[in-house]
mmCIF file of C-alpha atoms in Angstrom:
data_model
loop_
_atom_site.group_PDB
_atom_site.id
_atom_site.type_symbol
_atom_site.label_atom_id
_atom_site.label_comp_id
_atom_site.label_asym_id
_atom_site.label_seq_id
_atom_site.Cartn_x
_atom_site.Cartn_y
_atom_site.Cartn_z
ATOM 1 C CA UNK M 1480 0.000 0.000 0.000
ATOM 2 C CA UNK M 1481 1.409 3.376 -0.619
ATOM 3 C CA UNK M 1482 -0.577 4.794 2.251
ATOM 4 C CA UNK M 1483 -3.043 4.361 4.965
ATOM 5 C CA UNK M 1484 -5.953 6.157 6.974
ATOM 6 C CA UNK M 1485 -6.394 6.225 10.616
ATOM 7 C CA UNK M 1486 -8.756 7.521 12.863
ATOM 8 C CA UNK M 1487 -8.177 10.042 15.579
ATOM 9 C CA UNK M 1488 -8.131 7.886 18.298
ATOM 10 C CA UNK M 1489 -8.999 4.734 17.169
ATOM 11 C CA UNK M 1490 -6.395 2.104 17.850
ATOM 12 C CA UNK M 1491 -7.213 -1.731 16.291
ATOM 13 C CA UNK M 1492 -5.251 -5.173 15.793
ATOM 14 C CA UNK M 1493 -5.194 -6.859 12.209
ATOM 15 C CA UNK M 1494 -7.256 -9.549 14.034
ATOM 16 C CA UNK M 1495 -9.569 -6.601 15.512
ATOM 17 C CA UNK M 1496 -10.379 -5.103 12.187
ATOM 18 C CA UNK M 1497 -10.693 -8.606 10.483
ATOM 19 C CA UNK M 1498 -13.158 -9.481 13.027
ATOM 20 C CA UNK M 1499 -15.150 -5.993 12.570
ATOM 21 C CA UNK M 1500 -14.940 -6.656 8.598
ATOM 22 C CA UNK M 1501 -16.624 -9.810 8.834
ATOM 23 C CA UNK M 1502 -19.557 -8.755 11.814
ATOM 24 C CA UNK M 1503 -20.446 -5.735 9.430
ATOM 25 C CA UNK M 1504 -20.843 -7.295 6.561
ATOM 26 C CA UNK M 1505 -22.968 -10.240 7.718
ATOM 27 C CA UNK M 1506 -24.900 -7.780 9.491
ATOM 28 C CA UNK M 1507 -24.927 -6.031 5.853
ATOM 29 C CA UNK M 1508 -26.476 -9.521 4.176
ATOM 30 C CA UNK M 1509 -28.291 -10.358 7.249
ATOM 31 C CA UNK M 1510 -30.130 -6.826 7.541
ATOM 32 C CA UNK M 1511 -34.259 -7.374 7.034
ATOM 33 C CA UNK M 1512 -33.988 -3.648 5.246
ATOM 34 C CA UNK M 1513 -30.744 -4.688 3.745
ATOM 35 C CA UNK M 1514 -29.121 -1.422 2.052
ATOM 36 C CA UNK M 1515 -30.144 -1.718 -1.636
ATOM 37 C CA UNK M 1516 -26.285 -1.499 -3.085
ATOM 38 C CA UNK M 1517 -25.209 -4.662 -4.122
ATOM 39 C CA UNK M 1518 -28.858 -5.961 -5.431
ATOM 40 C CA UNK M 1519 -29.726 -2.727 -7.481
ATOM 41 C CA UNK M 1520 -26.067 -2.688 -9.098
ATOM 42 C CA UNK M 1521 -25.673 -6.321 -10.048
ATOM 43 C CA UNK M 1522 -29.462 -6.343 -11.695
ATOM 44 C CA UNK M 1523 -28.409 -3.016 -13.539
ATOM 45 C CA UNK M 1524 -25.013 -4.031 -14.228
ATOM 46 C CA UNK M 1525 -26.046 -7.208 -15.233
ATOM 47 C CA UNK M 1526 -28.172 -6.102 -18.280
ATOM 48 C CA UNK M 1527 -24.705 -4.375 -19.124
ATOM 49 C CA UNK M 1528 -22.534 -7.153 -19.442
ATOM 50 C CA UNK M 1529 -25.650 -9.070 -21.350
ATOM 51 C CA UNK M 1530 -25.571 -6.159 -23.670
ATOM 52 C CA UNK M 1531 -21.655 -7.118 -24.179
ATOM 53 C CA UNK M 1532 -21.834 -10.897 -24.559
ATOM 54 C CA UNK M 1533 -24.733 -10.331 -26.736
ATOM 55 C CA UNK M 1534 -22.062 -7.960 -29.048
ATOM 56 C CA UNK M 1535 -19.212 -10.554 -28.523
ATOM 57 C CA UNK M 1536 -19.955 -13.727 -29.777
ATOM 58 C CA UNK M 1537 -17.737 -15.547 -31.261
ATOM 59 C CA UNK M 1538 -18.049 -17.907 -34.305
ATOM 60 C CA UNK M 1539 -18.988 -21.208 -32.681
ATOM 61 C CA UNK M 1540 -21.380 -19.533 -30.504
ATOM 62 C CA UNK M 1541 -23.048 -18.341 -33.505
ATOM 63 C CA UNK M 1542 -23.389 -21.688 -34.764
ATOM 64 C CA UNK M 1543 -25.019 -22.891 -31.875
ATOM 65 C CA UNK M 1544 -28.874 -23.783 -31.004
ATOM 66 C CA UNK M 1545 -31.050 -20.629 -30.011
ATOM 67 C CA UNK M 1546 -31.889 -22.799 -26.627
ATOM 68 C CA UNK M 1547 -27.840 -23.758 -26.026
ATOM 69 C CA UNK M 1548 -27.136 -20.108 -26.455
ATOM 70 C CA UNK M 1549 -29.811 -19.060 -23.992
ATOM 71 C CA UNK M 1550 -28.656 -21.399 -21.082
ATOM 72 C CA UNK M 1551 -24.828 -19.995 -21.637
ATOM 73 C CA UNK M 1552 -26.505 -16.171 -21.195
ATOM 74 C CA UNK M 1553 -28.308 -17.606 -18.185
ATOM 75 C CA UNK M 1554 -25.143 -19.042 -17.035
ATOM 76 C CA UNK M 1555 -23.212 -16.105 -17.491
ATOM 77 C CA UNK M 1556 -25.347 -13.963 -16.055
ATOM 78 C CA UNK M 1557 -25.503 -16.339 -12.582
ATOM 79 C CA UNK M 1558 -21.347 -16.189 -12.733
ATOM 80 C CA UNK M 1559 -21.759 -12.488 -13.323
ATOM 81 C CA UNK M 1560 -23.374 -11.365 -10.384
ATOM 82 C CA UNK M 1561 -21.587 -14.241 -8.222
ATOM 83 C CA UNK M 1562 -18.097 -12.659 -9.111
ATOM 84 C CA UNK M 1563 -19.456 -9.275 -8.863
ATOM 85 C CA UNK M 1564 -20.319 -10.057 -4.925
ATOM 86 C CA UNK M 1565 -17.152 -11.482 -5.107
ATOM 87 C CA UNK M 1566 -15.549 -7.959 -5.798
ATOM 88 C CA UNK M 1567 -17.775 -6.133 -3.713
ATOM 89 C CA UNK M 1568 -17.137 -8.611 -0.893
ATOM 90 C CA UNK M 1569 -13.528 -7.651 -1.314
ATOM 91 C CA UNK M 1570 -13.685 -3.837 -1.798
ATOM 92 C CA UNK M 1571 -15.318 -4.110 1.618
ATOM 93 C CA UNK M 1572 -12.423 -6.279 3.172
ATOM 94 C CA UNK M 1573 -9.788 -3.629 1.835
ATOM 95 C CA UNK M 1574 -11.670 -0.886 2.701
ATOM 96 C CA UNK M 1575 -11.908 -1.535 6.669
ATOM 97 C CA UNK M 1576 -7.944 -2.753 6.730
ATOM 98 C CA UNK M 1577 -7.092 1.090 5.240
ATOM 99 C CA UNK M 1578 -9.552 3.290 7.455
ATOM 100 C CA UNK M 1579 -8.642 1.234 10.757
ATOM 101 C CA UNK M 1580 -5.174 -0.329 10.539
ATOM 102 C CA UNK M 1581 -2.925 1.149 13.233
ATOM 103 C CA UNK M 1582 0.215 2.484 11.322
ATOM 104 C CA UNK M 1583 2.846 5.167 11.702
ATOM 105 C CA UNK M 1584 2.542 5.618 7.880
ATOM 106 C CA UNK M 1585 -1.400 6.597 8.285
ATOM 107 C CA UNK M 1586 -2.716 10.097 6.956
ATOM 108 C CA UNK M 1587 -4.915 11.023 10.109
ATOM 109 C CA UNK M 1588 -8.234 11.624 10.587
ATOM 110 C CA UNK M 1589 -10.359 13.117 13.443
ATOM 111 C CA UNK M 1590 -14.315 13.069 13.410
ATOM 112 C CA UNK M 1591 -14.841 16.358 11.703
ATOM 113 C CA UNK M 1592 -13.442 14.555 8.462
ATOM 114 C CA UNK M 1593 -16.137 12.093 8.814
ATOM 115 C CA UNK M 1594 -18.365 14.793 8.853
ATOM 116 C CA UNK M 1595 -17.565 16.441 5.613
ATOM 117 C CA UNK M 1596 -21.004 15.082 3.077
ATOM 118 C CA UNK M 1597 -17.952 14.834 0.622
ATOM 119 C CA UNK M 1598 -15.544 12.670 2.663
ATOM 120 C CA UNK M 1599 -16.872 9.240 1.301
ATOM 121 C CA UNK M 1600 -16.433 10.816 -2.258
ATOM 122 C CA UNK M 1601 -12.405 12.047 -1.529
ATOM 123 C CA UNK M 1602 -12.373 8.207 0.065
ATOM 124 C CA UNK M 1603 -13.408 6.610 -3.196
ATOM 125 C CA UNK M 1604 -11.578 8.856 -5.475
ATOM 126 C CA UNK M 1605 -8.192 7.736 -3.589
ATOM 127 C CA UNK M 1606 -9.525 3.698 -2.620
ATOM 128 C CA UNK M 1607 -8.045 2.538 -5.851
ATOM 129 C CA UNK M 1608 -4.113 4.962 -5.075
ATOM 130 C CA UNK M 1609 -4.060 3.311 -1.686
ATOM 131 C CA UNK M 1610 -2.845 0.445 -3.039
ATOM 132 C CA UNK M 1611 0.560 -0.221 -4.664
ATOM 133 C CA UNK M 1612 0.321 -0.700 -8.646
ATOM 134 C CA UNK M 1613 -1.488 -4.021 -9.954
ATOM 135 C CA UNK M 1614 -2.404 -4.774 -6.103
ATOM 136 C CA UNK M 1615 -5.737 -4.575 -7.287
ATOM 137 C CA UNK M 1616 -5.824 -6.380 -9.901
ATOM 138 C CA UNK M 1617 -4.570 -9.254 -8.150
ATOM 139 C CA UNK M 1618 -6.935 -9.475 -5.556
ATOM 140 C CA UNK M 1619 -9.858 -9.304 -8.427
ATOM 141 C CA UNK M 1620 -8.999 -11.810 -10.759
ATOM 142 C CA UNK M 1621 -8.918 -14.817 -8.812
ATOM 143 C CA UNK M 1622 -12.409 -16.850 -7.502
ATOM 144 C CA UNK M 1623 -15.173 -15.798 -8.766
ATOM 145 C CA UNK M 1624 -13.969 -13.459 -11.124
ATOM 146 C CA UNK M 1625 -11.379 -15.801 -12.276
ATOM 147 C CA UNK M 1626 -14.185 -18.295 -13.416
ATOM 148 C CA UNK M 1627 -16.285 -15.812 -14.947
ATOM 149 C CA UNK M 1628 -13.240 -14.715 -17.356
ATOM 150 C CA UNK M 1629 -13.000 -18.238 -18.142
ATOM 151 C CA UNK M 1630 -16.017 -19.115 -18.974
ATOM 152 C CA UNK M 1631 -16.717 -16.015 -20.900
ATOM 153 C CA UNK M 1632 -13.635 -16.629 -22.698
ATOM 154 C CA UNK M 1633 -14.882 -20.120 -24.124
ATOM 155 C CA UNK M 1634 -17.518 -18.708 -26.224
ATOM 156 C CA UNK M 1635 -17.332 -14.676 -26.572
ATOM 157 C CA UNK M 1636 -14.156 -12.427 -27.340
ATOM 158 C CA UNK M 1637 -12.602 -9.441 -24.600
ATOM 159 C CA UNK M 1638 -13.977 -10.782 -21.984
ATOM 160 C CA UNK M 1639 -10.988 -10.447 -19.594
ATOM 161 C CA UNK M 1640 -11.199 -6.471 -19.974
ATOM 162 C CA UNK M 1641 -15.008 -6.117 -19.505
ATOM 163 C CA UNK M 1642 -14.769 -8.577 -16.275
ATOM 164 C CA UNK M 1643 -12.342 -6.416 -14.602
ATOM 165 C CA UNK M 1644 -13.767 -2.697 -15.733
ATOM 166 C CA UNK M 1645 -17.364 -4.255 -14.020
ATOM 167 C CA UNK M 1646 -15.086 -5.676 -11.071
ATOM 168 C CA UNK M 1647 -13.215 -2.452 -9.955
ATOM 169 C CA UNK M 1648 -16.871 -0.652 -10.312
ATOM 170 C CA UNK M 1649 -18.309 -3.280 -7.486
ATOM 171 C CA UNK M 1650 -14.721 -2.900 -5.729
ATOM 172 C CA UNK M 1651 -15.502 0.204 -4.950
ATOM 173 C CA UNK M 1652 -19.085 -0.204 -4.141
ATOM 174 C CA UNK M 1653 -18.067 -2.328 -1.112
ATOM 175 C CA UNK M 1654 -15.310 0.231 0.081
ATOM 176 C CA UNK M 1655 -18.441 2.300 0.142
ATOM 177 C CA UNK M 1656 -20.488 0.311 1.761
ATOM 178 C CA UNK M 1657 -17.668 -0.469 4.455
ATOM 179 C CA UNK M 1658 -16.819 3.577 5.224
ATOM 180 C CA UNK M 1659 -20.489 4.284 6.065
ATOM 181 C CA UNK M 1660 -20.467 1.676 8.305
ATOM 182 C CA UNK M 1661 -17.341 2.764 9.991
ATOM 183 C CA UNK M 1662 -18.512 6.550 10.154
ATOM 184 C CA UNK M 1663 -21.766 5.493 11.607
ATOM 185 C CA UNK M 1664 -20.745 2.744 13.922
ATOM 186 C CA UNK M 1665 -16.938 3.414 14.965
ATOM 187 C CA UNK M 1666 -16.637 6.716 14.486
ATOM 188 C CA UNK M 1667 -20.284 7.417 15.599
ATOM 189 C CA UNK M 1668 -20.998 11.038 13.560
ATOM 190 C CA UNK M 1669 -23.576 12.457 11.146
ATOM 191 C CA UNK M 1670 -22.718 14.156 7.603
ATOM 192 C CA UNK M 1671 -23.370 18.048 8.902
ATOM 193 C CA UNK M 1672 -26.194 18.299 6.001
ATOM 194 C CA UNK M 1673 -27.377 22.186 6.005
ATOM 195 C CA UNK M 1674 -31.166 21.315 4.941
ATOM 196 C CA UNK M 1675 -33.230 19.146 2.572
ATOM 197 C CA UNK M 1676 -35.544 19.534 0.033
ATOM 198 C CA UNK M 1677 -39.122 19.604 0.594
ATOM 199 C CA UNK M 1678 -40.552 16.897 -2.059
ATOM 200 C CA UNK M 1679 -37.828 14.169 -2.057
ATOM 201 C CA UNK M 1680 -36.163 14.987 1.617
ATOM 202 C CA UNK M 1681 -32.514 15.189 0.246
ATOM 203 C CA UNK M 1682 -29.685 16.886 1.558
ATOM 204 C CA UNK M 1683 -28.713 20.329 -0.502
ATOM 205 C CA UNK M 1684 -25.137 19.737 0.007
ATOM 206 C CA UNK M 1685 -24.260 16.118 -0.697
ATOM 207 C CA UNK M 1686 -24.495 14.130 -3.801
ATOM 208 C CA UNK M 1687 -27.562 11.225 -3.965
ATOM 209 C CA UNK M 1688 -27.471 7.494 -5.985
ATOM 210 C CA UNK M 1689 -30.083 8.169 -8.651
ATOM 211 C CA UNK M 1690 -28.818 4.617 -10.402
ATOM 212 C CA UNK M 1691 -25.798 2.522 -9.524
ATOM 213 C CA UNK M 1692 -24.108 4.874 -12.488
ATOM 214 C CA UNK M 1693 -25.259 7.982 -11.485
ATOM 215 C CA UNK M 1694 -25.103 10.600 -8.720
ATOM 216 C CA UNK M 1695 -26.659 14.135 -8.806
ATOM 217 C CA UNK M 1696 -26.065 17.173 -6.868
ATOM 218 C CA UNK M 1697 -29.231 19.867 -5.714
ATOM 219 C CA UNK M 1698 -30.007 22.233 -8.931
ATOM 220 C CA UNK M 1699 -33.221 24.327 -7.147
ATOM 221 C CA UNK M 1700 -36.808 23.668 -6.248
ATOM 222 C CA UNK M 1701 -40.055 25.110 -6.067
ATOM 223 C CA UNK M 1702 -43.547 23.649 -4.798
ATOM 224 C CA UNK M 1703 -43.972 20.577 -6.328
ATOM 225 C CA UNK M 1704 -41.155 20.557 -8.057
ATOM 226 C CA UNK M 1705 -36.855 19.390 -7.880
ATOM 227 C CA UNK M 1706 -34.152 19.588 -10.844
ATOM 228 C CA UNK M 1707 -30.816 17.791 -9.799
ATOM 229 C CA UNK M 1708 -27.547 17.789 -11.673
ATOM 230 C CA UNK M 1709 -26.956 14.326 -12.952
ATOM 231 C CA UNK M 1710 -23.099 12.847 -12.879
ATOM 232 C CA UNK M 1711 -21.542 9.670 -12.999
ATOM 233 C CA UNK M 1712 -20.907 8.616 -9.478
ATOM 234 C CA UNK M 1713 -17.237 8.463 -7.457
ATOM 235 C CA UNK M 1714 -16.462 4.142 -8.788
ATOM 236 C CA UNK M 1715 -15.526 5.983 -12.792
ATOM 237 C CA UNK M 1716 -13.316 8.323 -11.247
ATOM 238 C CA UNK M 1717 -12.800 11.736 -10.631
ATOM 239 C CA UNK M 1718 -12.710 13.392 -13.409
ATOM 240 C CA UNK M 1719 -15.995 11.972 -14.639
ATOM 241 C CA UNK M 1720 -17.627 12.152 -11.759
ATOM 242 C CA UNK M 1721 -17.705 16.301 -12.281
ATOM 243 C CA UNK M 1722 -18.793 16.076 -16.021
ATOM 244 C CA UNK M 1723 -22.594 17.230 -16.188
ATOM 245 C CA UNK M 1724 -24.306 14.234 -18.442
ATOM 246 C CA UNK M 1725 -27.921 14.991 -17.533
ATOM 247 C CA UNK M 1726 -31.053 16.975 -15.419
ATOM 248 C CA UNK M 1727 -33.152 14.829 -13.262
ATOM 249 C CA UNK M 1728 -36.708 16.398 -12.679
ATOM 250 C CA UNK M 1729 -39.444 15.711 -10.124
ATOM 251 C CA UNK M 1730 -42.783 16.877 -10.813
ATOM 252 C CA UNK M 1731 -45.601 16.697 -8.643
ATOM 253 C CA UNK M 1732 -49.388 16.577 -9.687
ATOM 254 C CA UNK M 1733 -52.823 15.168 -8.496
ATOM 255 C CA UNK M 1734 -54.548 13.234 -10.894
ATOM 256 C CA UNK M 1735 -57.413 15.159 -10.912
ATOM 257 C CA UNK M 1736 -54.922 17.763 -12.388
ATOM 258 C CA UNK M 1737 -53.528 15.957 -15.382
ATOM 259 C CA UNK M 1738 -56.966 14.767 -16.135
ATOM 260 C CA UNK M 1739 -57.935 19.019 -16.494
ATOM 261 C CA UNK M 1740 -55.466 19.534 -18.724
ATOM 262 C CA UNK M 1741 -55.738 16.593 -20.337
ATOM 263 C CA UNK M 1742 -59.598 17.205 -21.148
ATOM 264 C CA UNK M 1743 -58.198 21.007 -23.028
ATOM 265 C CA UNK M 1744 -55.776 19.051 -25.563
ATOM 266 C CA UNK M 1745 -52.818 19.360 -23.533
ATOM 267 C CA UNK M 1746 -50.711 17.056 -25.492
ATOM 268 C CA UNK M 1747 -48.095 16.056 -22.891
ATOM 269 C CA UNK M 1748 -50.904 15.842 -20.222
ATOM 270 C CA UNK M 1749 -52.843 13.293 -22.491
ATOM 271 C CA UNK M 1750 -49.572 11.481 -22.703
ATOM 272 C CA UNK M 1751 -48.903 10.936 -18.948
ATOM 273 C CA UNK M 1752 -52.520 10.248 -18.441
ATOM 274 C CA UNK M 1753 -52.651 7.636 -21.036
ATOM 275 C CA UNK M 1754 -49.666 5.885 -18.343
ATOM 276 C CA UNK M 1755 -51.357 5.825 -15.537
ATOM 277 C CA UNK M 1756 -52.141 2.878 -13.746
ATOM 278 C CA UNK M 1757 -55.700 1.397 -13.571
ATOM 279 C CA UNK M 1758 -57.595 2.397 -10.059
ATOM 280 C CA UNK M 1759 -56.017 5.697 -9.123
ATOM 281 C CA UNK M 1760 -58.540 8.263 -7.762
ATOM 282 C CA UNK M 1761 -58.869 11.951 -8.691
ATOM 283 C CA UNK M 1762 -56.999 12.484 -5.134
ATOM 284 C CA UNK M 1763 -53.919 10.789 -5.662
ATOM 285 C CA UNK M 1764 -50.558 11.746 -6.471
ATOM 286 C CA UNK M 1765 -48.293 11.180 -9.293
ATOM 287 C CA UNK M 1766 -44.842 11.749 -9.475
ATOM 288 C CA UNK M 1767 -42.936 12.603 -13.026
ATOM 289 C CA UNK M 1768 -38.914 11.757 -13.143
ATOM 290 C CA UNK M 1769 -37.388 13.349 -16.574
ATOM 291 C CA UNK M 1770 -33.818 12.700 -17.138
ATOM 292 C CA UNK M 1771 -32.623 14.631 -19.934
ATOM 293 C CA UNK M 1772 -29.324 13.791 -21.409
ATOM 294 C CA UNK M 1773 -26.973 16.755 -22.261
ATOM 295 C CA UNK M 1774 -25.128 16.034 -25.650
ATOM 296 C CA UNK M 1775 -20.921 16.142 -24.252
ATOM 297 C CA UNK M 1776 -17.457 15.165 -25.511
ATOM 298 C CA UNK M 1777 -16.838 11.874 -24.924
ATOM 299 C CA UNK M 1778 -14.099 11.802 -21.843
ATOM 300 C CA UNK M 1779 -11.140 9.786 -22.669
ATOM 301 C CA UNK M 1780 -11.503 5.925 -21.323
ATOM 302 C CA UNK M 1781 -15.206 6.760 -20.284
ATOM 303 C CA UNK M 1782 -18.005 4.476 -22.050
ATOM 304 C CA UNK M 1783 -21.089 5.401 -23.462
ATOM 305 C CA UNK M 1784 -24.584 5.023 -22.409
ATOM 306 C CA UNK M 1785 -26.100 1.740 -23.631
ATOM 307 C CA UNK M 1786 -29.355 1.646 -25.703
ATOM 308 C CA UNK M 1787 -30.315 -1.120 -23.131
ATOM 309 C CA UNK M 1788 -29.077 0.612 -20.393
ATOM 310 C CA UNK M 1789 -32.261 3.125 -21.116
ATOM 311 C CA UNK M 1790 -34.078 0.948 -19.170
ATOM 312 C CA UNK M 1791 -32.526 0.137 -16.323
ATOM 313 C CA UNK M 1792 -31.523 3.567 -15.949
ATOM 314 C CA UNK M 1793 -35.971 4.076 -15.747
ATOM 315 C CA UNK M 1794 -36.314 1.167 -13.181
ATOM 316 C CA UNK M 1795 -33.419 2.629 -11.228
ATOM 317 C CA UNK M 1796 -34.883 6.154 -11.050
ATOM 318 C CA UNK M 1797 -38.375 4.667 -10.638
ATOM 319 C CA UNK M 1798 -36.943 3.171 -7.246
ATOM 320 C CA UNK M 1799 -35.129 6.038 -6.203
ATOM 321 C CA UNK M 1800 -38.465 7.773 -6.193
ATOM 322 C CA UNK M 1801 -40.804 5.159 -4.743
ATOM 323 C CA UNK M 1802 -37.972 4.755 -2.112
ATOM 324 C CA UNK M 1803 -37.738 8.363 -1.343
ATOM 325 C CA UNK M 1804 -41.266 9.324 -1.234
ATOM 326 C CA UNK M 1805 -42.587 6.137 0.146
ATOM 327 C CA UNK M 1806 -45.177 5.481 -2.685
ATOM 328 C CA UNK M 1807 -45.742 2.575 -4.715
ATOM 329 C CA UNK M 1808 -44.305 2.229 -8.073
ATOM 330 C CA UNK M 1809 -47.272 3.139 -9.844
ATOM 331 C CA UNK M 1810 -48.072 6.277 -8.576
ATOM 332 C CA UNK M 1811 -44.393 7.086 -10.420
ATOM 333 C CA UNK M 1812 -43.955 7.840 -14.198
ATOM 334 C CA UNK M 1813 -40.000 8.254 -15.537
ATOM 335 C CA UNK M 1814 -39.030 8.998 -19.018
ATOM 336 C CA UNK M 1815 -35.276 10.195 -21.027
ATOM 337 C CA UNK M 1816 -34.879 11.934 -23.229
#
């Protein structure tokens, strides 16, 4: 490692931490409201690396039965999301032996770090730096991962390269996972959030998981209404993480409201009122998510938006919503744009 992170007066053994790892994330996969992380990024991830096989065959794939194919997707998808735990299992692991290790070498932290609504972003910026050159690398591709490149290899082409850009992404996921836990249950202190918004409760000045892709940051609100800045989030980096790639908007309404101005020709009020669900009364509220792409550069080494990933990317911000406003589903309408 080319550095550590201690806490202010914190002092633990390897076998300390190691035994800390291990409670906290069994308590993680053991919680009844488990924390949505890992299941919402390996479903959304997942259609991802589909999309990739699916663009990858090679030629005696091609020549094989449309129900032999199938079971191999199937298969690979199963591996997929095994060695993706895997790697999120492991970003955790890493994560607690750098913020608690006892070492003269640490870079010291007290509380009021912890307290910063941007430390866990500086944290997962530098995860990756912490460790010595190819480090990382190593500990991925072995286990799980290591029999997901070779069964992907047997039938599709670049697999090695895809495995381990997915990997590092769920690396970091569990090095997320693993410093919340540590600033809520070792270090014991709050992110000092200055207020929240009135419609979805967020904090103005700390970024939010739209999608396991995406973070945004508060852009303003009125009544009824909340437009966030849309970014990749802290596992692509840096530099990509403060490239704007999108507006999220929340928009309130009553049904009884759409159906108004739906009854004068208001085109896109006839449109959302064609999608709403069967049984709503005049009373009830519905919730419209836009996220509208913004038309950038391409940075270097960052990948483009899949045509499938249009999709998950409207289940993911569907969730985020019913989630955050404690609705059901269909009382929530999402489109891009």
């Amino acid at each position: 490692m080319d550095y550590f992170v201690m806490i202010t007066g914190k002092h633990f053994s390897n076998s300390q931490i190691a035994e800390l790892e291990a409670k906290y994330l069994n308590g993680f996969y053991n919680d009844e409201h488990q924390n949505p992380i890992l299941y919402d990024a390996a479903n959304y991830y997942a259609i991802l690396f589909q999309t990739f096989l699916h663009g990858n065959r090679d030629k005696v794939f091609k020549e094989m039965s449309k129900t032999e194919q199938q079971n191999i997707y199937k298969s690979q998808d199963t591996k997929f999301k095994r060695a993706m735990q895997y790697s999120f299992n492991k970003g955790h692991q890493n994560a607690f032996a750098v913020l608690l290790i006892d070492s003269r070498e640490a870079q010291e932290f007290d509380k009021t770090f912890f307290e910063n609504p941007n430390s866990k972003l500086w944290f997962i910026y530098n995860f990756e730096k912490m460790f010595k050159k190819g480090v990382t690398e190593e500990n991925l591709n072995r286990d799980k991962n290591e029999m997901l490149i070779k069964e992907t290899r047997r039938h599709f082409e670049g697999g090695y390269e895809e495995i381990m850009y997915f990997a590092k992404i769920f690396y970091k996921k569990g090095a997320d996972l693993a410093f919340e836990q540590i600033r809520k249950n070792i270090v014991g202190v709050k992110y000092k959030i200055r207020g929240r918004t009135r419609l979805l409760d967020l904090p103005y000045n700390q970024e939010m998981e739209v999608t396991p892709a995406f973070t945004a940051t508060y852009g303003f609100e009125q009544p009824g209404y909340e437009e966030w800045d849309v970014h990749w989030d802290a596992t692509y980096g840096y530099k990509a993480s403060k490239e704007l790639i999108a507006k999220f908007k929340v928009h309130q309404f009553s049904v009884k409201e759409i159906q108004a101005y739906s009854s004068v020709g208001a085109i896109a009020y006839k449109m959302i009122e064609e999608q709403l669900s069967d049984g709503l009364s005049d009373d009830d509220i519905i919730y419209l998510g836009e996220i509208n792409f913004i038309l950038i550069p391409p940075i270097k080494q960052m990948r483009f938006i899949e045509h499938t990933e249009i999709e998950a990317i409207q289940t993911s911000l569907t969730l985020t919503l019913s989630r955050r406003l404690r609705v059901s589903a269909n009382h929530i309408l999402v489109t891009t744009t």
